[in-house]
Short mmCIF file of C-alpha atoms and ligand atoms in Angstrom, two decimals:
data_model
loop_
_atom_site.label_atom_id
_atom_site.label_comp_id
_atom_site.label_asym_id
_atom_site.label_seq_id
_atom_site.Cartn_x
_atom_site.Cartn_y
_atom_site.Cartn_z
CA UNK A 1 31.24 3.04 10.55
CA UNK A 2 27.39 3.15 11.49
CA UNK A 3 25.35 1.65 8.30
CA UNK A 4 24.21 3.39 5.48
CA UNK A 5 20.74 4.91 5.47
CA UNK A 6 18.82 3.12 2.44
CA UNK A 7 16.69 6.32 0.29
CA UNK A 8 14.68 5.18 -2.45
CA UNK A 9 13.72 7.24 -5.47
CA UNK A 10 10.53 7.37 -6.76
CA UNK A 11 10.58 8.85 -10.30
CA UNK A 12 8.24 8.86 -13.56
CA UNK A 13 6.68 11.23 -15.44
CA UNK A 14 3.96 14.14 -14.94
CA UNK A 15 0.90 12.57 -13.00
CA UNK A 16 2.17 8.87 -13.53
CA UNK A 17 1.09 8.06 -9.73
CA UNK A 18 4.17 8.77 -7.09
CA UNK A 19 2.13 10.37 -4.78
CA UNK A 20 -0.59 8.32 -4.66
CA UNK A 21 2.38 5.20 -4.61
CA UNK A 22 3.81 7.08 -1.70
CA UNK A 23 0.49 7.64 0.19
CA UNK A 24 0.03 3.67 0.11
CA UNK A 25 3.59 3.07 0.88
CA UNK A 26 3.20 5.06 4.00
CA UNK A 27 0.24 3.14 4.98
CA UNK A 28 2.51 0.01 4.88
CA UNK A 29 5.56 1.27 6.46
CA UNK A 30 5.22 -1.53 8.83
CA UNK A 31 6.47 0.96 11.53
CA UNK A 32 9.53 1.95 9.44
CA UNK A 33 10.33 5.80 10.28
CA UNK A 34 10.25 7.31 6.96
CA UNK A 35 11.24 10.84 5.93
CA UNK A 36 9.77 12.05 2.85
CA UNK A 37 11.57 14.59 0.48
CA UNK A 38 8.82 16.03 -2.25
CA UNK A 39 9.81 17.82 -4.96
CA UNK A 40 7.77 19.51 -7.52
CA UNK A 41 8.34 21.39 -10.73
CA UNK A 42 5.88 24.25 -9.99
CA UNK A 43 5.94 26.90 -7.27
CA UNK A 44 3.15 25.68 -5.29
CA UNK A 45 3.43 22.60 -3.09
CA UNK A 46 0.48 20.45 -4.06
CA UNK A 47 2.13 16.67 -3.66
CA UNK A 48 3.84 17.94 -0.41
CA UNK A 49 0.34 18.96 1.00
CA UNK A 50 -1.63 15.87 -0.01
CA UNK A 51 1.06 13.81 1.63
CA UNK A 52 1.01 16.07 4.77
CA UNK A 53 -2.89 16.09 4.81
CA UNK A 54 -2.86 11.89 4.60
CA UNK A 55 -2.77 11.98 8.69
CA UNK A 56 -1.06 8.48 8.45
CA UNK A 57 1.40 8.21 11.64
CA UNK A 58 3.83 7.30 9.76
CA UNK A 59 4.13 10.63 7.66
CA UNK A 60 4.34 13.41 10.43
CA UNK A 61 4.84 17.33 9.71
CA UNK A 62 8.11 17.59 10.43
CA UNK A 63 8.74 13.77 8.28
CA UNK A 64 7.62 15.37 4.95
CA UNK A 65 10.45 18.07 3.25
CA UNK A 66 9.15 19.70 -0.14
CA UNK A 67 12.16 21.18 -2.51
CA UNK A 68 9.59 23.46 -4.77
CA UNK A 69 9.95 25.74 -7.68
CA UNK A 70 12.71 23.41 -9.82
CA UNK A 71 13.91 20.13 -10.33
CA UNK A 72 15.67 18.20 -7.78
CA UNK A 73 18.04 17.24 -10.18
CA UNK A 74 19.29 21.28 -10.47
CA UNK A 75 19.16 22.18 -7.06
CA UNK A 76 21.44 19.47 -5.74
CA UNK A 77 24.30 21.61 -4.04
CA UNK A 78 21.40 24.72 -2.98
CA UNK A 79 18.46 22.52 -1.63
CA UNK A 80 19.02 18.21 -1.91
CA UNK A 81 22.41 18.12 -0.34
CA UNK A 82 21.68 20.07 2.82
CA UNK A 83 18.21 18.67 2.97
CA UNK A 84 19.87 15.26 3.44
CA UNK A 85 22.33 16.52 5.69
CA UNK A 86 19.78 17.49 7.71
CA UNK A 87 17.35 14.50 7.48
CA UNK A 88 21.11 12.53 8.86
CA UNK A 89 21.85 15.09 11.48
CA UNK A 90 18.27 14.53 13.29
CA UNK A 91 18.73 12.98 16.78
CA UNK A 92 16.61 10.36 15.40
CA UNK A 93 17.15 9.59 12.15
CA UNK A 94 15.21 8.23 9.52
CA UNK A 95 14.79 4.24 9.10
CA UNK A 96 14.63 4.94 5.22
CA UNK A 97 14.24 8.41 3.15
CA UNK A 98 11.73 8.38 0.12
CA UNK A 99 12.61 10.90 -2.26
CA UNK A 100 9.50 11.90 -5.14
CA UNK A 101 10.97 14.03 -8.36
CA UNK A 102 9.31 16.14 -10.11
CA UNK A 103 7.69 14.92 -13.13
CA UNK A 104 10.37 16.73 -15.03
CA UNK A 105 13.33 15.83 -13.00
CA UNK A 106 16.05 13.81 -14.81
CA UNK A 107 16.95 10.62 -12.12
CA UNK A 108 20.56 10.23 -13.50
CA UNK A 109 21.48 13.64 -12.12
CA UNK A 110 20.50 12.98 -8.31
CA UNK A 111 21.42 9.47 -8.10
CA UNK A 112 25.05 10.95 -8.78
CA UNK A 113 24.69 13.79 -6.30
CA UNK A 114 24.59 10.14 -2.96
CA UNK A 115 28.30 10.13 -4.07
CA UNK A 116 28.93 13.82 -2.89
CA UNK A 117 31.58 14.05 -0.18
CA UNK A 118 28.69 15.27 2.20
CA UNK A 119 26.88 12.40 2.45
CA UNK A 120 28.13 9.34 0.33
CA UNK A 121 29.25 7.42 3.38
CA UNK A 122 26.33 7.71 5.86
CA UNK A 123 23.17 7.34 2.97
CA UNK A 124 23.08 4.74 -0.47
CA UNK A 125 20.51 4.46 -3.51
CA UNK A 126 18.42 1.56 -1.74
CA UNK A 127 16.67 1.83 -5.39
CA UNK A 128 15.13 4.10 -8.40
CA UNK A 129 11.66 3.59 -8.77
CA UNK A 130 9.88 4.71 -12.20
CA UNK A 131 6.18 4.97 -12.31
CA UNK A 132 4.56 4.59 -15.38
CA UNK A 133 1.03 5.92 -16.74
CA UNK A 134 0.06 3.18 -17.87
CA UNK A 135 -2.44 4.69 -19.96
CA UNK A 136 -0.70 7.58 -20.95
CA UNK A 137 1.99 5.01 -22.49
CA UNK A 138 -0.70 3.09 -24.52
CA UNK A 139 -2.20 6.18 -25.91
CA UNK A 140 1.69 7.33 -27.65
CA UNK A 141 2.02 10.09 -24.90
CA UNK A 142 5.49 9.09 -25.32
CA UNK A 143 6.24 7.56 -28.49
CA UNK A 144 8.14 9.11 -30.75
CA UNK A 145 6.20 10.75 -33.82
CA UNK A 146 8.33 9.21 -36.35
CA UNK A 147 7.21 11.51 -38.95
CA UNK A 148 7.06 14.76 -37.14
CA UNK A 149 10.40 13.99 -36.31
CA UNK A 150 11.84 12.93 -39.78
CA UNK A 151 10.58 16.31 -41.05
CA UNK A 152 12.15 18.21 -37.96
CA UNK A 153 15.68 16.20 -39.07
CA UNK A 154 15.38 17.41 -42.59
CA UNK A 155 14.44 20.84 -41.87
CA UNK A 156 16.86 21.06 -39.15
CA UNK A 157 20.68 19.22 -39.17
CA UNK A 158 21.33 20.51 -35.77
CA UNK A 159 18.66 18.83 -34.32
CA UNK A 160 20.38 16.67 -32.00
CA UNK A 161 17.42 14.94 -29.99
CA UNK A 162 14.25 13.54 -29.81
CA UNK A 163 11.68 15.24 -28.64
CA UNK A 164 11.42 16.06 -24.71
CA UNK A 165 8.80 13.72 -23.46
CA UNK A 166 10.56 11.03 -25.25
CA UNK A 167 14.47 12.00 -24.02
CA UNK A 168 13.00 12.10 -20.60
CA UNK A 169 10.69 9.26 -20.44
CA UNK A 170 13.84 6.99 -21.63
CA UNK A 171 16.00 8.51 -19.11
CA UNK A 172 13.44 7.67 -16.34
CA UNK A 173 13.52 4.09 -17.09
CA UNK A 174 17.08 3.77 -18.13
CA UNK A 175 17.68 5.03 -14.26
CA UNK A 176 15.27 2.52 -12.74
CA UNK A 177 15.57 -0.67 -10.49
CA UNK A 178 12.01 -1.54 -10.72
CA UNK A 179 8.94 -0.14 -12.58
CA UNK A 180 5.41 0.06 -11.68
CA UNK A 181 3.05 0.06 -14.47
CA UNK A 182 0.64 1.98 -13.09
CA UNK A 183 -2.97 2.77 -14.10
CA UNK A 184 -3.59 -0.83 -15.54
CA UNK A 185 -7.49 -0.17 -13.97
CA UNK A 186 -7.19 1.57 -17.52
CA UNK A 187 -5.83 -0.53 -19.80
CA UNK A 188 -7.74 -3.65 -21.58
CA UNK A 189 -6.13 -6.86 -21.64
CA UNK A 190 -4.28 -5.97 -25.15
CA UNK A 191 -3.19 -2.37 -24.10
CA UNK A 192 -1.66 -4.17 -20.99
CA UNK A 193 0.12 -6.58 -23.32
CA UNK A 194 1.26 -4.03 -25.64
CA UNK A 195 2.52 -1.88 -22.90
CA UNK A 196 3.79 -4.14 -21.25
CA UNK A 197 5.89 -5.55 -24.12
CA UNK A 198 7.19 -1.63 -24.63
CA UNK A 199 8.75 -1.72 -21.65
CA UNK A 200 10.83 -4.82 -21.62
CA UNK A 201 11.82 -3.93 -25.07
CA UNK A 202 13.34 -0.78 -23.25
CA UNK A 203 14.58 -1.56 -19.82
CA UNK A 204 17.72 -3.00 -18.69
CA UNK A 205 18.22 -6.71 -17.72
CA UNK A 206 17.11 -7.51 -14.80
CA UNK A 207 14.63 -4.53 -14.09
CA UNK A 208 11.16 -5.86 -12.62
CA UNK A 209 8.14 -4.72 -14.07
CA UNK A 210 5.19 -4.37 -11.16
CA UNK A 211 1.72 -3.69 -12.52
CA UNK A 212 -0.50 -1.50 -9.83
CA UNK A 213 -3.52 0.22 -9.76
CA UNK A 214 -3.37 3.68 -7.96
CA UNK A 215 0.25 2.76 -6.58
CA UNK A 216 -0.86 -0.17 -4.37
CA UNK A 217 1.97 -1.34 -3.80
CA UNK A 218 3.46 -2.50 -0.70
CA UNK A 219 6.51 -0.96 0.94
CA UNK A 220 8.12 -4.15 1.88
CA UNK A 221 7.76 -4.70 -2.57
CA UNK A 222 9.89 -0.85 -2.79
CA UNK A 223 12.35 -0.93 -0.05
CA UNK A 224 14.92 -3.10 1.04
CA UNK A 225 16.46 -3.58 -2.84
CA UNK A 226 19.87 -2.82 -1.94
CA UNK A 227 20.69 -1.68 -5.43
CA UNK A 228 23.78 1.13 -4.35
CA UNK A 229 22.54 2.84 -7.55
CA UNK A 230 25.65 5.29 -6.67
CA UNK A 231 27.67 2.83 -7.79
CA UNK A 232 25.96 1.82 -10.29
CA UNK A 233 25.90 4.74 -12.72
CA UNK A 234 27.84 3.57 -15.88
CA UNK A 235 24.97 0.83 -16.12
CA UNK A 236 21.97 3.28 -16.37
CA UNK A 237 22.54 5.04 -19.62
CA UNK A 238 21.22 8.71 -20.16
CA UNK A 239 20.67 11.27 -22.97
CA UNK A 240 22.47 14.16 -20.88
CA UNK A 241 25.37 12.48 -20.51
CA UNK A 242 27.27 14.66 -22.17
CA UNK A 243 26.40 17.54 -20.60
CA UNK A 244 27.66 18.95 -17.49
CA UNK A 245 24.61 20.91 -16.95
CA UNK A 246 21.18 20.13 -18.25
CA UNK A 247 18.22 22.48 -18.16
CA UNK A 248 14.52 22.00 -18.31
CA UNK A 249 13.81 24.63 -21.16
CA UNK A 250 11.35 22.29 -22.66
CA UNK A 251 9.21 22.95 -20.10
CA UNK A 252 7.82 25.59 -18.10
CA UNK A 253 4.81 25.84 -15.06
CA UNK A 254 2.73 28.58 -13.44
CA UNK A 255 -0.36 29.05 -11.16
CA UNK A 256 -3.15 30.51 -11.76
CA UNK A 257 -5.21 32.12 -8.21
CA UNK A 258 -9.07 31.95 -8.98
CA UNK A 259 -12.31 32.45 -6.56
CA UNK A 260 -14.54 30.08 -4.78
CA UNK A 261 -15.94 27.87 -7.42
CA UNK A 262 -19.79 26.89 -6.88
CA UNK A 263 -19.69 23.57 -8.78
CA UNK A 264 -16.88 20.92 -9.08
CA UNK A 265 -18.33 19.60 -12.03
CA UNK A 266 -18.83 22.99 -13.85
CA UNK A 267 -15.51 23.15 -12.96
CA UNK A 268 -13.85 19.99 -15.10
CA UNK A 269 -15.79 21.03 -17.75
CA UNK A 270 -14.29 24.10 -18.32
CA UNK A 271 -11.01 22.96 -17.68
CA UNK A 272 -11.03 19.91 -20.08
CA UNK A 273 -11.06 22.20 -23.57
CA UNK A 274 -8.37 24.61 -22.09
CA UNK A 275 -6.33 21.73 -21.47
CA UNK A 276 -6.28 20.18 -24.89
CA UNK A 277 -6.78 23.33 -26.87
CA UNK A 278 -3.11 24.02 -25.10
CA UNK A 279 -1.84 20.85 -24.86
CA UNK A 280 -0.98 21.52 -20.97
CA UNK A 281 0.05 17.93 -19.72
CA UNK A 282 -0.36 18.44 -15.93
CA UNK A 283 -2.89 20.41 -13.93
CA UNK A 284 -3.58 20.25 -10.79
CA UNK A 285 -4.56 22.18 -7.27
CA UNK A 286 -7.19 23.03 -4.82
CA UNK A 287 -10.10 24.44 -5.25
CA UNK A 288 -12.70 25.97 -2.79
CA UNK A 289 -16.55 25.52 -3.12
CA UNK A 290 -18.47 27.62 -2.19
CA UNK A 291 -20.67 26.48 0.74
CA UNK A 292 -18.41 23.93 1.16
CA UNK A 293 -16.21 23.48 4.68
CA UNK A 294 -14.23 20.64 2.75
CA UNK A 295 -11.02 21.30 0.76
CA UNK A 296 -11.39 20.33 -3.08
CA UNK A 297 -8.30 18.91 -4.49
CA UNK A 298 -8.46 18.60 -8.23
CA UNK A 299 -6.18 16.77 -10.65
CA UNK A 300 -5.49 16.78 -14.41
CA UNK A 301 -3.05 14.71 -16.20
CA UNK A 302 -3.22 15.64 -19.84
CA UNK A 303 -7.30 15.67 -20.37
CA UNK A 304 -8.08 12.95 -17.50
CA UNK A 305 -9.37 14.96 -14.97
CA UNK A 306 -10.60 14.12 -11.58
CA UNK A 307 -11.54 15.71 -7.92
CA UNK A 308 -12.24 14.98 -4.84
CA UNK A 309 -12.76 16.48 -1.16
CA UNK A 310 -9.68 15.41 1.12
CA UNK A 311 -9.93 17.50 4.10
CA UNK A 312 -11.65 20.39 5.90
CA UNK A 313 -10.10 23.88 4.75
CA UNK A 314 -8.25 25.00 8.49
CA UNK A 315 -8.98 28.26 10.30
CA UNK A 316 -5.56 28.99 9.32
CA UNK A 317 -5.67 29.08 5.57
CA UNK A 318 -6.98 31.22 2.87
CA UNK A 319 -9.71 29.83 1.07
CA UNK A 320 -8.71 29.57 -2.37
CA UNK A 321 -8.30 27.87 -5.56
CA UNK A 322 -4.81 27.45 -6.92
CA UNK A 323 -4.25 25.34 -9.83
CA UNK A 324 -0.65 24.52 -11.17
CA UNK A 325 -0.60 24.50 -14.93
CA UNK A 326 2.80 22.36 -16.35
CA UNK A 327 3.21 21.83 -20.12
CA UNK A 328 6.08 22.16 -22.68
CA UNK A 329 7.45 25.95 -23.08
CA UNK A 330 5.52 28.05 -24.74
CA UNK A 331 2.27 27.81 -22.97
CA UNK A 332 0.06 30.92 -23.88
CA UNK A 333 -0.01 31.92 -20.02
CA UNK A 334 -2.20 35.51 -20.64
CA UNK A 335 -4.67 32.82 -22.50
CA UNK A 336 -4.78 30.17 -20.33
CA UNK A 337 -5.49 32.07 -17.31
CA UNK A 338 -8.67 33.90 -19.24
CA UNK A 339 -9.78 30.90 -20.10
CA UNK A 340 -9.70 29.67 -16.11
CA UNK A 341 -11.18 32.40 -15.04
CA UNK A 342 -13.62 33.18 -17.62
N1 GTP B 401 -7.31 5.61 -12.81
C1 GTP B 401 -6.20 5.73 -12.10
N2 GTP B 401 -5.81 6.96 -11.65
C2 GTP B 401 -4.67 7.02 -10.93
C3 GTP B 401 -3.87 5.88 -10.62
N3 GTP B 401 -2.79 6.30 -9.89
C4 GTP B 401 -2.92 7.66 -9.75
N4 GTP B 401 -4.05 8.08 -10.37
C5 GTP B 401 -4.53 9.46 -10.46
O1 GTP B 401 -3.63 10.17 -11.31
C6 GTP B 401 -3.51 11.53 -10.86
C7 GTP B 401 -2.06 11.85 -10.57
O2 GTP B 401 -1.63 11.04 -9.49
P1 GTP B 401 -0.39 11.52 -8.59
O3 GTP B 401 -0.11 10.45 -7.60
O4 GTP B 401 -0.62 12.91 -8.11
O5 GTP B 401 0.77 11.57 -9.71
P2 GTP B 401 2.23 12.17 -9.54
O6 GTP B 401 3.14 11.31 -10.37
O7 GTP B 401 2.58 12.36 -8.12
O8 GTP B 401 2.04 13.59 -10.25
P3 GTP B 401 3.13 14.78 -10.34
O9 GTP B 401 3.78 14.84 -9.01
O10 GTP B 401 2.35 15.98 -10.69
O11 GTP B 401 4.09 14.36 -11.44
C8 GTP B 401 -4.39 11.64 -9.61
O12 GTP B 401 -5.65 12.11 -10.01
C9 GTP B 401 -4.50 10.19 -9.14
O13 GTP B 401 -5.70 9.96 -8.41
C10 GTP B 401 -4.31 4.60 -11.12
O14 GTP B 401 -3.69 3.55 -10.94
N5 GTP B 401 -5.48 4.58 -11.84
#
């Protein structure tokens, strides 16, 4: 029986970093052949593309697989199973498989789906990966508003959770082998230490913590754990247990198509106020400038919002600017995409 193909999971919330973790690991494959599946929670493949557009040699075309428009963790007998089944079927196939979640997507869920028939003896769980916004954590992104809650309890006996961001952020690290505290370029030495101390309060024994800045991390740091998560599953507790299905009505995502934009800057500014007048907690796209051969690639997690040029636009490709918008349901769509293209 040939040997197992390690895949490693990167997971962790809207924004935390797994891309740019995954561009760096790629740069330090170390001549590994890597295949990359990307998933995203929108309908537009923005983490996919970046990946694609990184030109390292390591991450071909044909390496990189995007499951769009859901979470991995629902579309395991439609999209993940076959994917794998192909990625094992190549003539060559993969040294190691690097799977990114969504933001949204629930790790518990697809760690279970390596023990399918299909594929559970030819590929194991090398290891889950969680990346954490650092700063997102030491600003209470994710803590639980003890008092908002306390009055939901009272008001509400059925209420038989926490709230969203906090179910899933516990999940995420309940699933994980190792963590990367990411972002720590934005933390001061006591947010570190706070944040840091969150964590191990939360994770199970024997779960490294690895701080990073923009997911420098080295590949031969992620791969090669050997964890056989599969088999592993009664150790990593979740709040879905329970459940034979799970759903991701808390949240919901759309794009929004706008022109050429003349100035980047102009830009962020108008985005920033739309963003926290709807509390959208991920944004992010490409944007073309007008005059401008270069592609911009802009990026919002909750109101921290950055761009940057990555590549020329190809003869190919519409010029455009698409932006992803991803926040908990009930996002005021009609008023959100005024406000963009106002
Ligand atoms: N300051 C700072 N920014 C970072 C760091 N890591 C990532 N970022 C930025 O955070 C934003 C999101 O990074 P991504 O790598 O796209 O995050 P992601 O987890 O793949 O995002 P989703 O796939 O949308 O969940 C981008 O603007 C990154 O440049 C970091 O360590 N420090």
């Amino acid at each position: 029986m040939p040997a197992k193909i390690p895949a490693t999971v990167i997971t962790g919330f809207l924004g935390a970093g797994k891309t740019t973790l995954i561009r760096h690991l790629l740069q330090t494959a170390n001549g590994r052949r890597l295949a990359l599946i990307i998933n995203e929670f929108g309908d537009v493949g923005v983490d996919g593309d970046l990946l694609r557009s990184c030109g390292d040699a390591t991450c071909r075309e044909e390496d990189v697989v995007e499951l769009a428009n859901g979470c991995i963790c629902c579309t395991v007998a439609d999209d993940f199973i076959p994917t794998i089944e192909k990625l094992l079927n190549r003539a060559e196939p993969p040294d190691h498989i690097v799977i990114e979640t969504s933001g949204l997507a629930l790790p518990k869920p697809l760690v279970k789906a390596f023990g399918w028939p299909e594929i559970r003896t030819r590929v194991t769980v090398d290891g889950v990966i969680t990346v954490i916004d650092g700063a997102a954590m030491s600003e209470g992104r994710f803590a639980l508003d003890e008092e908002a809650l306390a009055a939901q309890r009272a008001a509400d006996e059925g209420l038989d959770h926490d709230n969203p961001l906090e179910e899933l952020f516990e999940d995420q690290l309940a699933c994980a082998d190792m963590v990367i505290l990411n972002k720590t370029d934005l933390l001061d030495e006591a947010g570190l230490a706070t944040v840091s101390a969150e964590l191990a309060a939360q994770l199970r024994p024997g779960v490294k913590v690895v701080k990073a800045r923009h997911g420098a991390i080295d590949a031969a740091v992620l791969l090669g754990l050997g964890s056989a998560a599969e088999d592993d599953l009664a150790a990593r507790p979740s709040h879905h247990d329970a459940e034979d299905e799970h759903d991701h009505d808390d949240f919901e995502s759309f794009h929004v198509d706008l022109g050429a934009v003349t100035d980047p800057d102009a830009l962020t500014r108008k985005l920033k106020p739309v963003i926290e007048a709807h509390d959208i907690l991920r944004l992010k796209g490409f944007a073309a400038v007008e005059g401008k051969p270069m592609r911009l690639v802009v990026q919002a997690v909750g109101g921290r919002i950055q761009h940057y040029y990555d590549r020329p636009w190809r003869a190919d490709e519409a010029r455009g600017t698409t932006l992803v918008v991803i926040g908990e349901r009930g996002l005021d769509r009609a008023a959100i995409t005024a406000s963009l293209a106002a």
